């Protein structure tokens, strides 16, 4: 029946539309970029008084050179939009093994290497400060990590507006999609019912007409055969 096929395709479109929306949103929330906000190094590993070459690297990823960081005991701050930003990206809540290094001709010296996790970003502004005595003081920024890491940090998420916004938006969109979907289904069902009733009526009338036709063809009026 063509009508039923049309109804099915309509429901199918609504379904596809809502699936795309719902699959897009978690993906949107689950990817978070990390930028360098500030850095200060306290020593270099150079034997000669030359300028150090400092870089950040996560295991399996490219090196990010910090071209400005040349002197000790100077705090360098960044906008987050420098050509070498962002430092890295968290595709999910999993930690990465990352470190801060100083490149040398023979081999790189390690300032520090640590497990870098989205859940480290517990500050409401999305910052995370790492301080190593006689090493460095670095502040990373990852505003999108705050909702990611908040599962294990309920205390800090209670006064965090960013996460509330995300959740509110998702709930709103879900409610909207569900409403549209249900309304669409209802309308489709109503339409189908109406059409079915019309068709039944038409078939019923047709039966009567056919009955009349047969009687006419035989040249018999109602009850003609009996008389
Ligand atoms: C890493 O560097 C290589 C070569 O410079 C480049 O082709 C690749 O896209 C880089 N990967 C990432 C994740 O930036
Ligand atoms: C590290 O740097 C941040 C930002 O510059 C600063 O607020 C913080 O006090 C510093 N921490 C230490 C231990 O020097």
PDB file of C-alpha atoms and ligand atoms in Angstrom:
ATOM      1  CA  UNK A   1       0.000   0.000   0.000  1.00  0.00           C
ATOM      2  CA  UNK A   2       1.634   3.286  -1.079  1.00  0.00           C
ATOM      3  CA  UNK A   3       0.200   5.183   1.889  1.00  0.00           C
ATOM      4  CA  UNK A   4       1.849   2.911   4.384  1.00  0.00           C
ATOM      5  CA  UNK A   5       5.136   3.174   2.544  1.00  0.00           C
ATOM      6  CA  UNK A   6       4.903   6.950   2.696  1.00  0.00           C
ATOM      7  CA  UNK A   7       4.232   6.852   6.441  1.00  0.00           C
ATOM      8  CA  UNK A   8       7.169   4.544   6.988  1.00  0.00           C
ATOM      9  CA  UNK A   9       9.520   6.804   5.077  1.00  0.00           C
ATOM     10  CA  UNK A  10       8.325   9.809   7.073  1.00  0.00           C
ATOM     11  CA  UNK A  11       8.973   8.089  10.375  1.00  0.00           C
ATOM     12  CA  UNK A  12      12.298   6.958   8.986  1.00  0.00           C
ATOM     13  CA  UNK A  13      13.312  10.532   8.188  1.00  0.00           C
ATOM     14  CA  UNK A  14      12.437  11.716  11.688  1.00  0.00           C
ATOM     15  CA  UNK A  15      14.411   8.800  13.094  1.00  0.00           C
ATOM     16  CA  UNK A  16      17.479   9.566  10.961  1.00  0.00           C
ATOM     17  CA  UNK A  17      17.303  13.234  11.859  1.00  0.00           C
ATOM     18  CA  UNK A  18      17.199  12.565  15.595  1.00  0.00           C
ATOM     19  CA  UNK A  19      19.958   9.950  15.382  1.00  0.00           C
ATOM     20  CA  UNK A  20      22.250  12.416  13.655  1.00  0.00           C
ATOM     21  CA  UNK A  21      21.567  15.067  16.287  1.00  0.00           C
ATOM     22  CA  UNK A  22      22.077  12.680  19.188  1.00  0.00           C
ATOM     23  CA  UNK A  23      25.240  11.183  17.756  1.00  0.00           C
ATOM     24  CA  UNK A  24      26.651  14.596  16.944  1.00  0.00           C
ATOM     25  CA  UNK A  25      26.218  15.985  20.446  1.00  0.00           C
ATOM     26  CA  UNK A  26      28.158  13.444  22.507  1.00  0.00           C
ATOM     27  CA  UNK A  27      30.928  13.622  19.905  1.00  0.00           C
ATOM     28  CA  UNK A  28      30.961  17.357  20.276  1.00  0.00           C
ATOM     29  CA  UNK A  29      31.308  17.065  24.031  1.00  0.00           C
ATOM     30  CA  UNK A  30      33.884  14.295  24.030  1.00  0.00           C
ATOM     31  CA  UNK A  31      36.670  16.071  22.134  1.00  0.00           C
ATOM     32  CA  UNK A  32      38.652  18.650  24.053  1.00  0.00           C
ATOM     33  CA  UNK A  33      41.722  20.609  22.997  1.00  0.00           C
ATOM     34  CA  UNK A  34      44.452  21.573  25.433  1.00  0.00           C
ATOM     35  CA  UNK A  35      46.339  24.849  25.112  1.00  0.00           C
ATOM     36  CA  UNK A  36      49.319  26.209  26.987  1.00  0.00           C
ATOM     37  CA  UNK A  37      48.395  29.198  29.128  1.00  0.00           C
ATOM     38  CA  UNK A  38      51.715  29.988  30.812  1.00  0.00           C
ATOM     39  CA  UNK A  39      55.129  28.484  31.423  1.00  0.00           C
ATOM     40  CA  UNK A  40      58.165  29.317  33.489  1.00  0.00           C
ATOM     41  CA  UNK A  41      61.269  27.128  33.593  1.00  0.00           C
ATOM     42  CA  UNK A  42      63.714  27.258  36.482  1.00  0.00           C
ATOM     43  CA  UNK A  43      66.744  25.600  34.971  1.00  0.00           C
ATOM     44  CA  UNK A  44      68.112  24.278  31.717  1.00  0.00           C
ATOM     45  CA  UNK A  45      70.101  21.163  31.078  1.00  0.00           C
ATOM     46  CA  UNK A  46      72.611  22.942  28.886  1.00  0.00           C
ATOM     47  CA  UNK A  47      76.300  22.640  29.772  1.00  0.00           C
ATOM     48  CA  UNK A  48      77.167  25.668  27.699  1.00  0.00           C
ATOM     49  CA  UNK A  49      75.336  28.949  28.197  1.00  0.00           C
ATOM     50  CA  UNK A  50      73.228  28.508  25.060  1.00  0.00           C
ATOM     51  CA  UNK A  51      69.493  28.944  24.684  1.00  0.00           C
ATOM     52  CA  UNK A  52      67.381  25.837  25.341  1.00  0.00           C
ATOM     53  CA  UNK A  53      64.926  24.304  22.878  1.00  0.00           C
ATOM     54  CA  UNK A  54      61.870  23.327  24.888  1.00  0.00           C
ATOM     55  CA  UNK A  55      59.080  21.148  23.556  1.00  0.00           C
ATOM     56  CA  UNK A  56      55.958  19.392  24.756  1.00  0.00           C
ATOM     57  CA  UNK A  57      55.060  15.918  23.511  1.00  0.00           C
ATOM     58  CA  UNK A  58      52.477  13.249  24.175  1.00  0.00           C
ATOM     59  CA  UNK A  59      53.412   9.648  23.439  1.00  0.00           C
ATOM     60  CA  UNK A  60      52.713   8.809  19.806  1.00  0.00           C
ATOM     61  CA  UNK A  61      52.125  12.444  18.843  1.00  0.00           C
ATOM     62  CA  UNK A  62      54.208  15.189  17.266  1.00  0.00           C
ATOM     63  CA  UNK A  63      56.518  17.437  19.220  1.00  0.00           C
ATOM     64  CA  UNK A  64      55.261  20.937  19.935  1.00  0.00           C
ATOM     65  CA  UNK A  65      58.176  23.333  20.142  1.00  0.00           C
ATOM     66  CA  UNK A  66      57.794  26.353  22.407  1.00  0.00           C
ATOM     67  CA  UNK A  67      59.868  28.829  20.403  1.00  0.00           C
ATOM     68  CA  UNK A  68      59.536  31.710  22.849  1.00  0.00           C
ATOM     69  CA  UNK A  69      60.744  29.878  25.932  1.00  0.00           C
ATOM     70  CA  UNK A  70      64.426  30.741  25.985  1.00  0.00           C
ATOM     71  CA  UNK A  71      65.178  32.081  29.462  1.00  0.00           C
ATOM     72  CA  UNK A  72      64.839  30.739  32.965  1.00  0.00           C
ATOM     73  CA  UNK A  73      62.840  32.482  35.677  1.00  0.00           C
ATOM     74  CA  UNK A  74      60.694  34.349  33.193  1.00  0.00           C
ATOM     75  CA  UNK A  75      56.987  33.613  33.068  1.00  0.00           C
ATOM     76  CA  UNK A  76      55.746  33.361  29.490  1.00  0.00           C
ATOM     77  CA  UNK A  77      51.995  33.669  28.994  1.00  0.00           C
ATOM     78  CA  UNK A  78      50.095  32.790  25.837  1.00  0.00           C
ATOM     79  CA  UNK A  79      46.783  33.625  24.238  1.00  0.00           C
ATOM     80  CA  UNK A  80      46.033  30.049  23.144  1.00  0.00           C
ATOM     81  CA  UNK A  81      45.991  31.047  19.463  1.00  0.00           C
ATOM     82  CA  UNK A  82      49.726  30.922  18.718  1.00  0.00           C
ATOM     83  CA  UNK A  83      50.757  29.077  15.563  1.00  0.00           C
ATOM     84  CA  UNK A  84      51.899  26.011  17.511  1.00  0.00           C
ATOM     85  CA  UNK A  85      48.754  25.766  19.678  1.00  0.00           C
ATOM     86  CA  UNK A  86      46.934  23.641  20.706  1.00  0.00           C
ATOM     87  CA  UNK A  87      49.331  21.289  22.449  1.00  0.00           C
ATOM     88  CA  UNK A  88      47.163  18.199  22.226  1.00  0.00           C
ATOM     89  CA  UNK A  89      43.588  16.949  22.171  1.00  0.00           C
ATOM     90  CA  UNK A  90      41.645  14.514  24.363  1.00  0.00           C
ATOM     91  CA  UNK A  91      39.243  12.457  22.222  1.00  0.00           C
ATOM     92  CA  UNK A  92      37.731  10.886  25.360  1.00  0.00           C
ATOM     93  CA  UNK A  93      38.297  10.663  29.119  1.00  0.00           C
ATOM     94  CA  UNK A  94      41.427   8.514  28.751  1.00  0.00           C
ATOM     95  CA  UNK A  95      44.759   9.872  30.002  1.00  0.00           C
ATOM     96  CA  UNK A  96      47.820  10.395  27.832  1.00  0.00           C
ATOM     97  CA  UNK A  97      51.482  10.031  28.682  1.00  0.00           C
ATOM     98  CA  UNK A  98      52.945  13.474  28.058  1.00  0.00           C
ATOM     99  CA  UNK A  99      56.017  15.404  28.997  1.00  0.00           C
ATOM    100  CA  UNK A 100      58.034  18.563  28.765  1.00  0.00           C
ATOM    101  CA  UNK A 101      61.481  18.148  27.242  1.00  0.00           C
ATOM    102  CA  UNK A 102      64.559  20.033  26.268  1.00  0.00           C
ATOM    103  CA  UNK A 103      66.012  19.061  22.928  1.00  0.00           C
ATOM    104  CA  UNK A 104      69.709  18.341  22.759  1.00  0.00           C
ATOM    105  CA  UNK A 105      71.991  17.357  19.928  1.00  0.00           C
ATOM    106  CA  UNK A 106      72.534  13.871  21.289  1.00  0.00           C
ATOM    107  CA  UNK A 107      69.374  13.133  23.241  1.00  0.00           C
ATOM    108  CA  UNK A 108      66.493  15.006  24.804  1.00  0.00           C
ATOM    109  CA  UNK A 109      66.502  15.879  28.487  1.00  0.00           C
ATOM    110  CA  UNK A 110      63.329  15.375  30.412  1.00  0.00           C
ATOM    111  CA  UNK A 111      61.889  18.166  32.509  1.00  0.00           C
ATOM    112  CA  UNK A 112      59.094  15.860  33.530  1.00  0.00           C
ATOM    113  CA  UNK A 113      56.843  13.150  32.127  1.00  0.00           C
ATOM    114  CA  UNK A 114      53.443  12.421  33.573  1.00  0.00           C
ATOM    115  CA  UNK A 115      49.957  10.994  33.010  1.00  0.00           C
ATOM    116  CA  UNK A 116      47.988  13.874  31.546  1.00  0.00           C
ATOM    117  CA  UNK A 117      44.257  13.387  32.145  1.00  0.00           C
ATOM    118  CA  UNK A 118      41.104  15.328  31.278  1.00  0.00           C
ATOM    119  CA  UNK A 119      40.078  14.853  34.918  1.00  0.00           C
ATOM    120  CA  UNK A 120      43.082  16.985  35.985  1.00  0.00           C
ATOM    121  CA  UNK A 121      41.200  20.064  34.830  1.00  0.00           C
ATOM    122  CA  UNK A 122      39.136  20.515  37.958  1.00  0.00           C
ATOM    123  CA  UNK A 123      39.274  24.308  38.170  1.00  0.00           C
ATOM    124  CA  UNK A 124      36.041  25.982  37.044  1.00  0.00           C
ATOM    125  CA  UNK A 125      37.977  28.055  34.476  1.00  0.00           C
ATOM    126  CA  UNK A 126      39.354  24.856  32.896  1.00  0.00           C
ATOM    127  CA  UNK A 127      42.950  25.397  33.989  1.00  0.00           C
ATOM    128  CA  UNK A 128      45.433  22.932  35.415  1.00  0.00           C
ATOM    129  CA  UNK A 129      48.673  23.989  37.057  1.00  0.00           C
ATOM    130  CA  UNK A 130      51.705  21.728  37.210  1.00  0.00           C
ATOM    131  CA  UNK A 131      54.623  22.814  39.352  1.00  0.00           C
ATOM    132  CA  UNK A 132      57.881  20.889  39.627  1.00  0.00           C
ATOM    133  CA  UNK A 133      60.381  22.322  42.049  1.00  0.00           C
ATOM    134  CA  UNK A 134      63.578  23.380  40.277  1.00  0.00           C
ATOM    135  CA  UNK A 135      61.865  22.291  37.054  1.00  0.00           C
ATOM    136  CA  UNK A 136      58.982  24.333  35.804  1.00  0.00           C
ATOM    137  CA  UNK A 137      55.621  25.907  36.527  1.00  0.00           C
ATOM    138  CA  UNK A 138      53.142  25.319  33.700  1.00  0.00           C
ATOM    139  CA  UNK A 139      49.450  26.145  33.404  1.00  0.00           C
ATOM    140  CA  UNK A 140      47.358  24.315  30.808  1.00  0.00           C
ATOM    141  CA  UNK A 141      43.895  25.284  29.688  1.00  0.00           C
ATOM    142  CA  UNK A 142      41.136  22.893  28.633  1.00  0.00           C
ATOM    143  CA  UNK A 143      37.669  24.367  29.233  1.00  0.00           C
ATOM    144  CA  UNK A 144      36.013  21.405  27.471  1.00  0.00           C
ATOM    145  CA  UNK A 145      37.726  18.994  29.861  1.00  0.00           C
ATOM    146  CA  UNK A 146      35.738  20.278  32.832  1.00  0.00           C
ATOM    147  CA  UNK A 147      32.535  18.431  31.882  1.00  0.00           C
ATOM    148  CA  UNK A 148      34.632  15.404  30.831  1.00  0.00           C
ATOM    149  CA  UNK A 149      36.433  15.075  34.129  1.00  0.00           C
ATOM    150  CA  UNK A 150      33.507  16.042  36.310  1.00  0.00           C
ATOM    151  CA  UNK A 151      32.378  12.429  36.734  1.00  0.00           C
ATOM    152  CA  UNK A 152      35.131  11.964  39.277  1.00  0.00           C
ATOM    153  CA  UNK A 153      34.889  15.493  40.661  1.00  0.00           C
ATOM    154  CA  UNK A 154      31.334  16.056  41.775  1.00  0.00           C
ATOM    155  CA  UNK A 155      32.437  18.555  44.391  1.00  0.00           C
ATOM    156  CA  UNK A 156      33.950  20.916  41.851  1.00  0.00           C
ATOM    157  CA  UNK A 157      31.224  20.474  39.264  1.00  0.00           C
ATOM    158  CA  UNK A 158      28.494  21.748  41.571  1.00  0.00           C
ATOM    159  CA  UNK A 159      29.654  25.342  41.154  1.00  0.00           C
ATOM    160  CA  UNK A 160      30.581  25.029  37.531  1.00  0.00           C
ATOM    161  CA  UNK A 161      28.295  26.777  35.086  1.00  0.00           C
ATOM    162  CA  UNK A 162      29.941  25.363  31.943  1.00  0.00           C
ATOM    163  CA  UNK A 163      28.869  21.801  32.602  1.00  0.00           C
ATOM    164  CA  UNK A 164      25.342  22.849  33.547  1.00  0.00           C
ATOM    165  CA  UNK A 165      25.042  24.640  30.218  1.00  0.00           C
ATOM    166  CA  UNK A 166      26.116  21.553  28.269  1.00  0.00           C
ATOM    167  CA  UNK A 167      23.675  19.311  30.093  1.00  0.00           C
ATOM    168  CA  UNK A 168      20.856  21.814  29.715  1.00  0.00           C
ATOM    169  CA  UNK A 169      21.464  22.120  25.973  1.00  0.00           C
ATOM    170  CA  UNK A 170      21.526  18.345  25.522  1.00  0.00           C
ATOM    171  CA  UNK A 171      18.339  17.878  27.546  1.00  0.00           C
ATOM    172  CA  UNK A 172      16.611  20.652  25.611  1.00  0.00           C
ATOM    173  CA  UNK A 173      17.620  19.212  22.224  1.00  0.00           C
ATOM    174  CA  UNK A 174      16.613  15.689  23.266  1.00  0.00           C
ATOM    175  CA  UNK A 175      13.235  16.903  24.500  1.00  0.00           C
ATOM    176  CA  UNK A 176      12.708  18.833  21.286  1.00  0.00           C
ATOM    177  CA  UNK A 177      13.629  15.889  19.079  1.00  0.00           C
ATOM    178  CA  UNK A 178      11.427  13.507  21.079  1.00  0.00           C
ATOM    179  CA  UNK A 179       8.485  15.904  20.904  1.00  0.00           C
ATOM    180  CA  UNK A 180       8.829  16.355  17.166  1.00  0.00           C
ATOM    181  CA  UNK A 181       9.180  12.609  16.731  1.00  0.00           C
ATOM    182  CA  UNK A 182       6.074  11.794  18.804  1.00  0.00           C
ATOM    183  CA  UNK A 183       4.015  14.549  17.147  1.00  0.00           C
ATOM    184  CA  UNK A 184       5.096  13.249  13.762  1.00  0.00           C
ATOM    185  CA  UNK A 185       4.101   9.705  14.674  1.00  0.00           C
ATOM    186  CA  UNK A 186       0.733  10.864  16.043  1.00  0.00           C
ATOM    187  CA  UNK A 187      -0.006  12.917  12.934  1.00  0.00           C
ATOM    188  CA  UNK A 188       1.005  10.019  10.714  1.00  0.00           C
ATOM    189  CA  UNK A 189      -1.204   7.611  12.654  1.00  0.00           C
ATOM    190  CA  UNK A 190      -4.197  10.000  12.549  1.00  0.00           C
ATOM    191  CA  UNK A 191      -3.731  10.432   8.818  1.00  0.00           C
ATOM    192  CA  UNK A 192      -3.454   6.697   8.272  1.00  0.00           C
ATOM    193  CA  UNK A 193      -6.635   6.078  10.327  1.00  0.00           C
ATOM    194  CA  UNK A 194      -8.550   8.684   8.328  1.00  0.00           C
ATOM    195  CA  UNK A 195      -7.407   7.284   5.011  1.00  0.00           C
ATOM    196  CA  UNK A 196      -8.263   3.738   6.088  1.00  0.00           C
ATOM    197  CA  UNK A 197     -11.768   4.774   7.124  1.00  0.00           C
ATOM    198  CA  UNK A 198     -12.289   6.545   3.787  1.00  0.00           C
ATOM    199  CA  UNK A 199     -11.062   3.518   1.897  1.00  0.00           C
ATOM    200  CA  UNK A 200     -13.295   1.173   3.878  1.00  0.00           C
ATOM    201  CA  UNK A 201     -16.279   3.407   3.154  1.00  0.00           C
ATOM    202  CA  UNK A 202     -15.396   3.546  -0.528  1.00  0.00           C
ATOM    203  CA  UNK A 203     -15.068  -0.240  -0.684  1.00  0.00           C
ATOM    204  CA  UNK A 204     -18.391  -0.647   1.095  1.00  0.00           C
ATOM    205  CA  UNK A 205     -20.167   1.707  -1.337  1.00  0.00           C
ATOM    206  CA  UNK A 206     -18.514  -0.040  -4.274  1.00  0.00           C
ATOM    207  CA  UNK A 207     -19.908  -3.382  -3.087  1.00  0.00           C
ATOM    208  CA  UNK A 208     -23.427  -1.912  -3.178  1.00  0.00           C
ATOM    209  CA  UNK A 209     -22.871  -0.403  -6.623  1.00  0.00           C
ATOM    210  CA  UNK A 210     -21.550  -3.691  -7.966  1.00  0.00           C
ATOM    211  CA  UNK A 211     -24.596  -5.431  -6.564  1.00  0.00           C
ATOM    212  CA  UNK A 212     -26.839  -2.945  -8.385  1.00  0.00           C
ATOM    213  CA  UNK A 213     -24.848  -3.381 -11.606  1.00  0.00           C
ATOM    214  CA  UNK A 214     -25.316  -7.147 -11.619  1.00  0.00           C
ATOM    215  CA  UNK A 215     -29.021  -6.799 -11.056  1.00  0.00           C
ATOM    216  CA  UNK A 216     -29.256  -4.187 -13.881  1.00  0.00           C
ATOM    217  CA  UNK A 217     -27.353  -6.408 -16.288  1.00  0.00           C
ATOM    218  CA  UNK A 218     -29.663  -9.289 -15.689  1.00  0.00           C
ATOM    219  CA  UNK A 219     -32.572  -6.969 -16.399  1.00  0.00           C
ATOM    220  CA  UNK A 220     -33.996  -7.710 -13.074  1.00  0.00           C
ATOM    221  CA  UNK A 221     -35.334  -5.159 -10.679  1.00  0.00           C
ATOM    222  CA  UNK A 222     -35.135  -5.748  -7.004  1.00  0.00           C
ATOM    223  CA  UNK A 223     -36.941  -8.980  -6.257  1.00  0.00           C
ATOM    224  CA  UNK A 224     -37.633  -9.243 -10.049  1.00  0.00           C
ATOM    225  CA  UNK A 225     -36.713 -12.903 -10.212  1.00  0.00           C
ATOM    226  CA  UNK A 226     -39.233 -13.849  -7.618  1.00  0.00           C
ATOM    227  CA  UNK A 227     -42.203 -12.264  -9.331  1.00  0.00           C
TER     228      UNK A 227
HETATM  229  C1  LIG B   1      52.706  15.201  12.624  1.00  0.00           C
HETATM  230  O1  LIG B   1      53.693  15.666  11.739  1.00  0.00           O
HETATM  231  C2  LIG B   1      53.595  15.139  10.412  1.00  0.00           C
HETATM  232  C3  LIG B   1      54.775  15.613   9.619  1.00  0.00           C
HETATM  233  O2  LIG B   1      55.141  16.916   9.948  1.00  0.00           O
HETATM  234  C4  LIG B   1      52.262  15.577   9.813  1.00  0.00           C
HETATM  235  O3  LIG B   1      52.111  15.044   8.519  1.00  0.00           O
HETATM  236  C5  LIG B   1      51.123  15.078  10.688  1.00  0.00           C
HETATM  237  O4  LIG B   1      49.898  15.563  10.183  1.00  0.00           O
HETATM  238  C6  LIG B   1      51.318  15.552  12.127  1.00  0.00           C
HETATM  239  N1  LIG B   1      50.308  14.954  12.947  1.00  0.00           N
HETATM  240  C7  LIG B   1      49.526  15.662  13.771  1.00  0.00           C
HETATM  241  C8  LIG B   1      48.560  14.896  14.575  1.00  0.00           C
HETATM  242  O5  LIG B   1      49.616  16.871  13.847  1.00  0.00           O
HETATM  243  C1  LIG B   2      52.741  29.120  38.713  1.00  0.00           C
HETATM  244  O1  LIG B   2      52.258  29.999  37.713  1.00  0.00           O
HETATM  245  C2  LIG B   2      50.954  30.491  37.945  1.00  0.00           C
HETATM  246  C3  LIG B   2      50.549  31.318  36.745  1.00  0.00           C
HETATM  247  O2  LIG B   2      51.573  32.186  36.356  1.00  0.00           O
HETATM  248  C4  LIG B   2      50.918  31.268  39.254  1.00  0.00           C
HETATM  249  O3  LIG B   2      49.606  31.734  39.484  1.00  0.00           O
HETATM  250  C5  LIG B   2      51.354  30.357  40.373  1.00  0.00           C
HETATM  251  O4  LIG B   2      51.412  31.083  41.579  1.00  0.00           O
HETATM  252  C6  LIG B   2      52.721  29.778  40.084  1.00  0.00           C
HETATM  253  N1  LIG B   2      53.034  28.811  41.104  1.00  0.00           N
HETATM  254  C7  LIG B   2      54.218  28.741  41.710  1.00  0.00           C
HETATM  255  C8  LIG B   2      54.390  27.690  42.741  1.00  0.00           C
HETATM  256  O5  LIG B   2      55.121  29.524  41.439  1.00  0.00           O
END
